[in-house]
Amino acid sequence: DENLHSTFSSSRMRGLGSNVFKSGMASQSGSSSPPGRRELSRAIADEAEDRGTWPAGVRIGRHLGRVAESGSEDRRGRLRALAATGVYALAAIAITYPLLRPGYPFAFDMSFGPVMRVPPEAYGLGGDFGRRLPVFLVLAGASSVVSPAMLARLILVAIPYLGGLGMHRLSPATREPSRYFAGLLYAVNPFVFERLVAGHWHILLGYALLPWALPALLTWARGAERGSLIRAGLWLGILGSVSFAVASIAFFVVLLAVLILRSSSIVIRLRATAGILLLFLATNATWLVAALVRLGDIDKFTQLDFRAFLVRGESSWAAAGNVLRLTGFFREDFRSPALSTTAGLILFGVVAVLVALGIVAAWRSKCLGTRMAPFLVGVGAIAVMAALGERAPILGPALGWLYPRIPGMQIFRESQKIAGLVVLVYAIFGSLGADVVLTSPEKDREPESQPVGMRALAATIVMAAVVVLIPLAWTPGVFAGAGGRVVVSEYPAGWHEAEVALGAAGDGRTLVLPWHVHMPLSFTNGRTNLNPAGDFFTKDLVQASAIEFPGFMLPPDDPVETYVRAAITQGTSRSDFGAVVNPLGVDSILLLKEADWQEYAFLDSQRDLKKVLENENVIIYEAPGIRESLHRLAPAGELTSVIPPDPLGTAYLTGESPGAGECPEAYGAVIHQEIYSYEIPGAGCWLLPEQRSSGWSPAHLVGSADSAVSTAVRTGSPVKMTYWPATYALGGHAVSLVSIVVLAVLLVSGSLKRRRSEEDQLV
């Protein structure tokens, strides 16, 4: 409680509660009973509103009058906290228990394996920025302490546990069943079900941390407490380390809160905006700088990229209804099976009624303050419209035109993830609505010590149980690993044999086939899954990057994707496939016996490929004769003769390129020192298996190879080639790490100083 709402535990807030409580008692001295919780709630909220000390405007009821209560209430509070911890731990186990057995979890976009490597996107390289930064960088570091299998289990259990408990603590409801309604609704709902089936664990982990971060963010936005900016900045950094999409959503909420909730001049608000912006940039530099390094690739997103991931619905109004029901993920088969049943529709109606009752109650009683209730309603409305995008009623065409033109909006290409904010608003107001249902006006006016009849007590218990069970009944399919949709499995024995063989095959790259990002896997019960080769094999891999949909595929913006697809298409008419993939740095091919692997039978007839391993699960081919001169640039005529007719083929030096001339034959392989540097051992013309020639230094040695699959270099002496944008990306990681550490140290030291000061005052 102290970490979440330090304002309440400060001497100033205790003084506020005490003053209001005493004044309330004095005003009631002529009455027969002390002030009720509702009256006390309004008194504290009004004074806090005037004095600007109200932090996030949430969980008001739980803190009312506690300073005047006895130590027994503190003991009851500890028991309630322990009970809540147990309940959400049980809920987390009920959701994830099939995933705790030995093996690795697999879902559509989720794969874990024994390899947790630093992704090339961390250096501005690679082609999968959206999924791998920054959380995979964190996982690579964590895997040196905890095994990847254990990390996967900890993450999956933490999502429902942290989400439920965080919302339980955040809820403004005064009654314990109402707070359980809030926590369970946040942990168990159609949004969580769809994301779990989709394997978007990083989105869900950021979503689970949002209720913990929100009090600190809104406390600072209200300008309630000195030093709160440190907590707000630290939470933005933590969220950014998990999911840059969730961190961006939280940052938007903070900016909106500064404009709406802070009672100050425009100059002060602008100063506050600048302060939180600087902290956001510093703590999230690890992905912001990497994104700027790859700005040219991000700008390739078009309206088609957004339309491919639109919210489902037969019309814009149907799509809006889906978002309000916390569903609408672009894949129809990911929908909760109970959602469209009669019972599911009724339960959604019950949730909607509770939310509406909570909004009305907050508006009338001002228990959230005069501005917080409309602010939260506004956040929910904006989240609904933003999640709909082009599918939004009335505003859809404007948003469809605007989204591709907003810098950075590409991170919300699949905008339905913004609906996580809608769940948060539902949980807050729904718990207040549950309070209304569980509290009768007559009982609220009576002293709490008055005995309650057995019949009334039984009715209250039944009603409380119903309220608590509503979220569980609304989305029952989320339990037991989303009804078996998330699979836990061991990697096949043939993969382990292939790992040993690839380790002895050479220091080049391995091309992974079939050429699909997602495909059904035999060891995941045939469910379609992200190709997990990169999470298992330690070799540097070349894998597919274009996302395929039933009946169509997004146009690839990666030249390697286009190049390999062209080579595969011509496979049956060629006999030199090894030479074709050589410019990618490939000296071996790994064919997984999954999906449509039989269509790659043409590899057996290639004169420059040799089958070195075949077992029940994989086939490995080597390219003999290519390994020793793997990165050597062939003469122009020879090179073009082995390249598929594609405008994005391998570039090579021409008469107009820097340092061009006759290329003497050069032997030996380029040494790949780091992921972003190569050591060229001698004079000659060399081929770096990297796409971006403009980023390699020394620049005067680099040939014209932009938008191609490799970079041509001609040098007269040994030289080290470095991808200089990687230095910026590394600098961004350092800035984020240092910023988060400094903020954490400042927060801890400030808390210790306040505690010593309070102890001195008591003495």
PDB file of C-alpha atoms in Angstrom, residues 1 5 8-9 17 44 54 58-67 169:
ATOM      1  CA  ASP A   1       0.000   0.000   0.000  1.00  0.00           C
ATOM      2  CA  HIS A   5      -0.101   5.298  -2.569  1.00  0.00           C
ATOM      3  CA  PHE A   8      -1.761   8.346   1.885  1.00  0.00           C
ATOM      4  CA  SER A   9       1.047   7.222   4.165  1.00  0.00           C
ATOM      5  CA  GLY A  17      -7.633  12.509   6.994  1.00  0.00           C
ATOM      6  CA  ILE A  44     -11.780  13.953   2.293  1.00  0.00           C
ATOM      7  CA  TRP A  54      -5.280  13.824  -3.814  1.00  0.00           C
ATOM      8  CA  VAL A  58      -8.575   5.955  -6.717  1.00  0.00           C
ATOM      9  CA  ARG A  59      -9.039   3.511  -3.840  1.00  0.00           C
ATOM     10  CA  ILE A  60     -10.577   6.284  -1.780  1.00  0.00           C
ATOM     11  CA  GLY A  61     -12.868   4.166   0.319  1.00  0.00           C
ATOM     12  CA  ARG A  62     -10.169   1.869   1.598  1.00  0.00           C
ATOM     13  CA  HIS A  63      -8.224   4.728   3.167  1.00  0.00           C
ATOM     14  CA  LEU A  64     -11.118   6.593   4.761  1.00  0.00           C
ATOM     15  CA  GLY A  65     -10.830   7.189   8.471  1.00  0.00           C
ATOM     16  CA  ARG A  66      -8.194   4.496   8.953  1.00  0.00           C
ATOM     17  CA  VAL A  67      -6.133   6.921  11.062  1.00  0.00           C
ATOM     18  CA  ARG A 169      -5.243  -2.756  -4.673  1.00  0.00           C
TER      19      ARG A 169
END
